[in-house]
PDB file of C-alpha atoms in Angstrom:
ATOM      1  CA  CYS A 821     139.672  59.677 117.938  1.00 45.00           C
ATOM      2  CA  CYS A 822     137.633  56.813 119.303  1.00 50.00           C
ATOM      3  CA  ASN A 823     133.944  56.076 119.771  1.00 51.00           C
ATOM      4  CA  ASP A 824     133.281  55.155 123.384  1.00 53.00           C
ATOM      5  CA  ASP A 825     129.695  53.989 122.797  1.00 52.00           C
ATOM      6  CA  VAL A 826     129.289  50.223 123.235  1.00 51.00           C
ATOM      7  CA  SER A 827     125.594  50.074 122.322  1.00 50.00           C
ATOM      8  CA  SER A 828     126.406  48.636 118.895  1.00 49.00           C
ATOM      9  CA  ILE A 829     128.762  45.913 120.199  1.00 47.00           C
ATOM     10  CA  THR A 830     127.278  42.468 119.703  1.00 45.00           C
ATOM     11  CA  PRO A 831     128.591  39.508 121.683  1.00 45.00           C
ATOM     12  CA  ILE A 832     130.058  36.591 119.770  1.00 42.00           C
ATOM     13  CA  SER A 833     128.541  33.292 120.772  1.00 38.00           C
ATOM     14  CA  VAL A 834     131.186  30.693 121.504  1.00 37.00           C
ATOM     15  CA  ALA A 835     130.938  27.038 122.340  1.00 36.00           C
ATOM     16  CA  LYS A 836     132.549  24.912 125.026  1.00 35.00           C
ATOM     17  CA  VAL A 837     135.767  23.644 123.564  1.00 36.00           C
ATOM     18  CA  GLY A 838     137.154  21.525 126.337  1.00 34.00           C
ATOM     19  CA  PRO A 839     139.204  21.848 129.495  1.00 34.00           C
ATOM     20  CA  LEU A 840     141.099  25.034 130.228  1.00 35.00           C
ATOM     21  CA  ASP A 841     144.338  23.687 128.917  1.00 34.00           C
ATOM     22  CA  MET A 842     146.199  25.358 126.116  1.00 35.00           C
ATOM     23  CA  GLY A 843     146.819  22.081 124.283  1.00 38.00           C
ATOM     24  CA  VAL A 844     143.165  21.088 123.962  1.00 37.00           C
ATOM     25  CA  GLN A 845     142.289  18.866 121.024  1.00 39.00           C
ATOM     26  CA  PHE A 846     138.784  18.621 119.606  1.00 37.00           C
ATOM     27  CA  ASP A 847     136.750  15.564 118.727  1.00 42.00           C
ATOM     28  CA  ARG A 848     136.196  16.247 115.043  1.00 41.00           C
ATOM     29  CA  GLY A 849     133.890  13.244 114.684  1.00 45.00           C
ATOM     30  CA  GLY A 850     130.851  14.803 116.395  1.00 52.00           C
ATOM     31  CA  ASP A 851     128.518  17.669 115.612  1.00 52.00           C
ATOM     32  CA  ASP A 852     130.503  20.875 115.871  1.00 56.00           C
ATOM     33  CA  SER A 853     127.700  23.236 114.795  1.00 48.00           C
ATOM     34  CA  ALA A 854     127.622  24.863 118.263  1.00 47.00           C
ATOM     35  CA  MET A 855     131.386  25.473 118.242  1.00 55.00           C
ATOM     36  CA  HIS A 856     132.711  28.990 117.645  1.00 54.00           C
ATOM     37  CA  PRO A 857     133.462  29.464 113.910  1.00 53.00           C
ATOM     38  CA  ILE A 858     137.183  30.016 114.456  1.00 57.00           C
ATOM     39  CA  PHE A 859     137.446  26.661 116.219  1.00 63.00           C
ATOM     40  CA  ARG A 860     135.385  24.947 113.491  1.00 59.00           C
ATOM     41  CA  ALA A 861     137.730  26.325 110.833  1.00 64.00           C
ATOM     42  CA  MET A 862     140.977  25.647 112.698  1.00 65.00           C
ATOM     43  CA  SER A 863     140.725  23.165 115.556  1.00 66.00           C
ATOM     44  CA  ASP A 864     144.236  23.987 116.785  1.00 69.00           C
ATOM     45  CA  THR A 865     143.492  27.707 117.274  1.00 67.00           C
ATOM     46  CA  SER A 866     144.093  27.496 121.016  1.00 66.00           C
ATOM     47  CA  THR A 867     147.707  26.507 120.430  1.00 72.00           C
ATOM     48  CA  TYR A 868     148.584  29.922 118.973  1.00 77.00           C
ATOM     49  CA  ILE A 869     145.841  32.379 119.975  1.00 85.00           C
ATOM     50  CA  ASP A 870     145.245  33.460 123.571  1.00 88.00           C
ATOM     51  CA  PHE A 871     142.103  35.106 124.919  1.00 89.00           C
ATOM     52  CA  LEU A 872     142.781  37.296 127.967  1.00 93.00           C
ATOM     53  CA  HIS A 873     140.497  37.533 130.959  1.00 95.00           C
ATOM     54  CA  LEU A 874     139.219  41.086 131.240  1.00 96.00           C
ATOM     55  CA  ALA A 875     140.455  41.286 134.841  1.00 95.00           C
ATOM     56  CA  SER A 876     143.935  40.274 133.660  1.00 95.00           C
ATOM     57  CA  LEU A 877     143.868  42.857 130.880  1.00 94.00           C
ATOM     58  CA  ALA A 878     142.849  45.560 133.351  1.00 95.00           C
ATOM     59  CA  SER A 879     145.736  44.717 135.685  1.00 95.00           C
ATOM     60  CA  LEU A 880     148.533  44.638 133.091  1.00 93.00           C
ATOM     61  CA  PRO A 881     151.391  47.100 133.510  1.00 93.00           C
ATOM     62  CA  HIS A 882     152.045  49.823 130.932  1.00 90.00           C
ATOM     63  CA  PRO A 883     153.346  49.366 128.381  1.00 91.00           C
ATOM     64  CA  TRP A 884     151.608  46.034 127.879  1.00 91.00           C
ATOM     65  CA  PRO A 885     153.960  43.046 127.795  1.00 92.00           C
ATOM     66  CA  ARG A 886     154.324  40.807 124.755  1.00 89.00           C
ATOM     67  CA  ASN A 887     152.105  37.725 124.607  1.00 89.00           C
ATOM     68  CA  GLN A 888     155.107  35.517 125.370  1.00 90.00           C
ATOM     69  CA  GLU A 889     155.586  37.348 128.679  1.00 92.00           C
ATOM     70  CA  LEU A 890     152.015  36.867 129.930  1.00 91.00           C
ATOM     71  CA  SER A 891     151.198  34.515 132.764  1.00 92.00           C
ATOM     72  CA  ARG A 892     149.293  31.479 131.495  1.00 89.00           C
ATOM     73  CA  THR A 893     146.708  32.149 134.215  1.00 92.00           C
ATOM     74  CA  ALA A 894     145.825  35.418 132.432  1.00 93.00           C
ATOM     75  CA  VAL A 895     144.426  33.565 129.407  1.00 92.00           C
ATOM     76  CA  SER A 896     141.687  31.047 128.756  1.00 84.00           C
ATOM     77  CA  ILE A 897     139.906  29.120 126.025  1.00 80.00           C
ATOM     78  CA  PRO A 898     136.395  30.538 125.416  1.00 81.00           C
ATOM     79  CA  SER A 899     133.409  28.499 126.552  1.00 78.00           C
ATOM     80  CA  ALA A 900     129.746  28.843 125.623  1.00 75.00           C
ATOM     81  CA  GLU A 901     129.091  31.092 128.632  1.00 79.00           C
ATOM     82  CA  ASP A 902     131.891  33.563 127.836  1.00 83.00           C
ATOM     83  CA  LEU A 903     131.685  36.898 126.078  1.00 88.00           C
ATOM     84  CA  VAL A 904     134.551  37.241 123.595  1.00 87.00           C
ATOM     85  CA  LEU A 905     135.619  40.725 122.493  1.00 91.00           C
ATOM     86  CA  ALA A 906     138.061  41.445 119.685  1.00 90.00           C
ATOM     87  CA  VAL A 907     140.051  44.683 119.845  1.00 89.00           C
ATOM     88  CA  SER A 908     141.327  46.242 116.659  1.00 84.00           C
ATOM     89  CA  HIS A 909     143.046  49.607 116.670  1.00 80.00           C
ATOM     90  CA  THR A 910     145.740  51.536 114.867  1.00 80.00           C
ATOM     91  CA  TRP A 911     149.296  51.088 116.079  1.00 80.00           C
ATOM     92  CA  SER A 912     150.977  54.481 116.398  1.00 81.00           C
ATOM     93  CA  TYR A 913     154.380  52.815 116.659  1.00 83.00           C
ATOM     94  CA  GLN A 914     155.906  49.974 114.680  1.00 83.00           C
ATOM     95  CA  ARG A 915     157.195  47.835 117.568  1.00 86.00           C
ATOM     96  CA  HIS A 916     154.435  48.262 120.153  1.00 88.00           C
ATOM     97  CA  PRO A 917     150.764  49.210 119.769  1.00 85.00           C
ATOM     98  CA  ASP A 918     150.716  51.486 122.819  1.00 89.00           C
ATOM     99  CA  PRO A 919     154.149  52.053 124.392  1.00 88.00           C
ATOM    100  CA  ARG A 920     152.940  54.970 126.515  1.00 89.00           C
ATOM    101  CA  GLY A 921     149.767  53.240 127.720  1.00 86.00           C
ATOM    102  CA  SER A 922     147.552  56.003 126.353  1.00 86.00           C
ATOM    103  CA  GLU A 923     145.123  53.615 124.608  1.00 89.00           C
ATOM    104  CA  ALA A 924     145.127  50.884 127.281  1.00 90.00           C
ATOM    105  CA  SER A 925     142.699  52.533 129.693  1.00 91.00           C
ATOM    106  CA  LEU A 926     140.249  53.326 126.876  1.00 91.00           C
ATOM    107  CA  ILE A 927     140.362  49.712 125.647  1.00 91.00           C
ATOM    108  CA  VAL A 928     139.847  48.345 129.162  1.00 94.00           C
ATOM    109  CA  ASN A 929     136.979  50.780 129.850  1.00 94.00           C
ATOM    110  CA  LEU A 930     135.208  49.882 126.602  1.00 93.00           C
ATOM    111  CA  ALA A 931     135.615  46.173 127.349  1.00 94.00           C
ATOM    112  CA  LYS A 932     134.182  46.696 130.851  1.00 96.00           C
ATOM    113  CA  GLN A 933     131.224  48.597 129.385  1.00 95.00           C
ATOM    114  CA  ALA A 934     130.567  45.788 126.893  1.00 94.00           C
ATOM    115  CA  ALA A 935     130.712  43.197 129.693  1.00 95.00           C
ATOM    116  CA  ALA A 936     128.291  45.235 131.819  1.00 95.00           C
ATOM    117  CA  ARG A 937     125.925  45.686 128.896  1.00 95.00           C
ATOM    118  CA  HIS A 938     125.888  42.042 127.782  1.00 92.00           C
ATOM    119  CA  ARG A 939     126.242  40.429 131.246  1.00 94.00           C
ATOM    120  CA  PRO A 940     127.758  37.095 130.204  1.00 88.00           C
ATOM    121  CA  SER A 941     127.120  34.153 132.500  1.00 85.00           C
ATOM    122  CA  GLY A 942     130.788  33.225 132.089  1.00 86.00           C
ATOM    123  CA  HIS A 943     133.917  35.307 131.753  1.00 89.00           C
ATOM    124  CA  THR A 944     134.668  38.232 129.482  1.00 93.00           C
ATOM    125  CA  LEU A 945     137.653  37.325 127.311  1.00 91.00           C
ATOM    126  CA  VAL A 946     139.530  39.701 125.041  1.00 93.00           C
ATOM    127  CA  PHE A 947     141.445  39.100 121.827  1.00 91.00           C
ATOM    128  CA  CYS A 948     143.954  41.896 121.261  1.00 90.00           C
ATOM    129  CA  ASP A 949     146.598  41.117 118.632  1.00 84.00           C
ATOM    130  CA  PHE A 950     149.738  42.129 120.528  1.00 82.00           C
ATOM    131  CA  LEU A 951     148.602  40.321 123.656  1.00 84.00           C
ATOM    132  CA  SER A 952     146.884  37.338 122.027  1.00 83.00           C
ATOM    133  CA  ILE A 953     149.297  36.113 119.371  1.00 79.00           C
TER     134      ILE A 953
END
């Protein structure tokens, strides 16, 4: 069902956006050309989108908890040194993307492969809809 080859995955370059605090506000007066496009378009993105640390994603119980149930230490705001991965996959069930945990290990393994391939100098952060919104 799924391609487990990460050779075509390209890292997204992100910019430093401020302290690791979920209520960060941006100085819109300066040059924001180095800022990640999502933060340029919507400066309040960090108030409603969470990016999970890969280590946190790998240690989550199955089935994955809702975003609202995650520890705030499991998430971070991307900085310029971080690799940001976005996960998109079909939900087999209406209320939970993977209630049996059958996709979780594949997603974590692919994210680990991408991190090993791209070797970010910062953290590897993951956007996964159910866990990030």
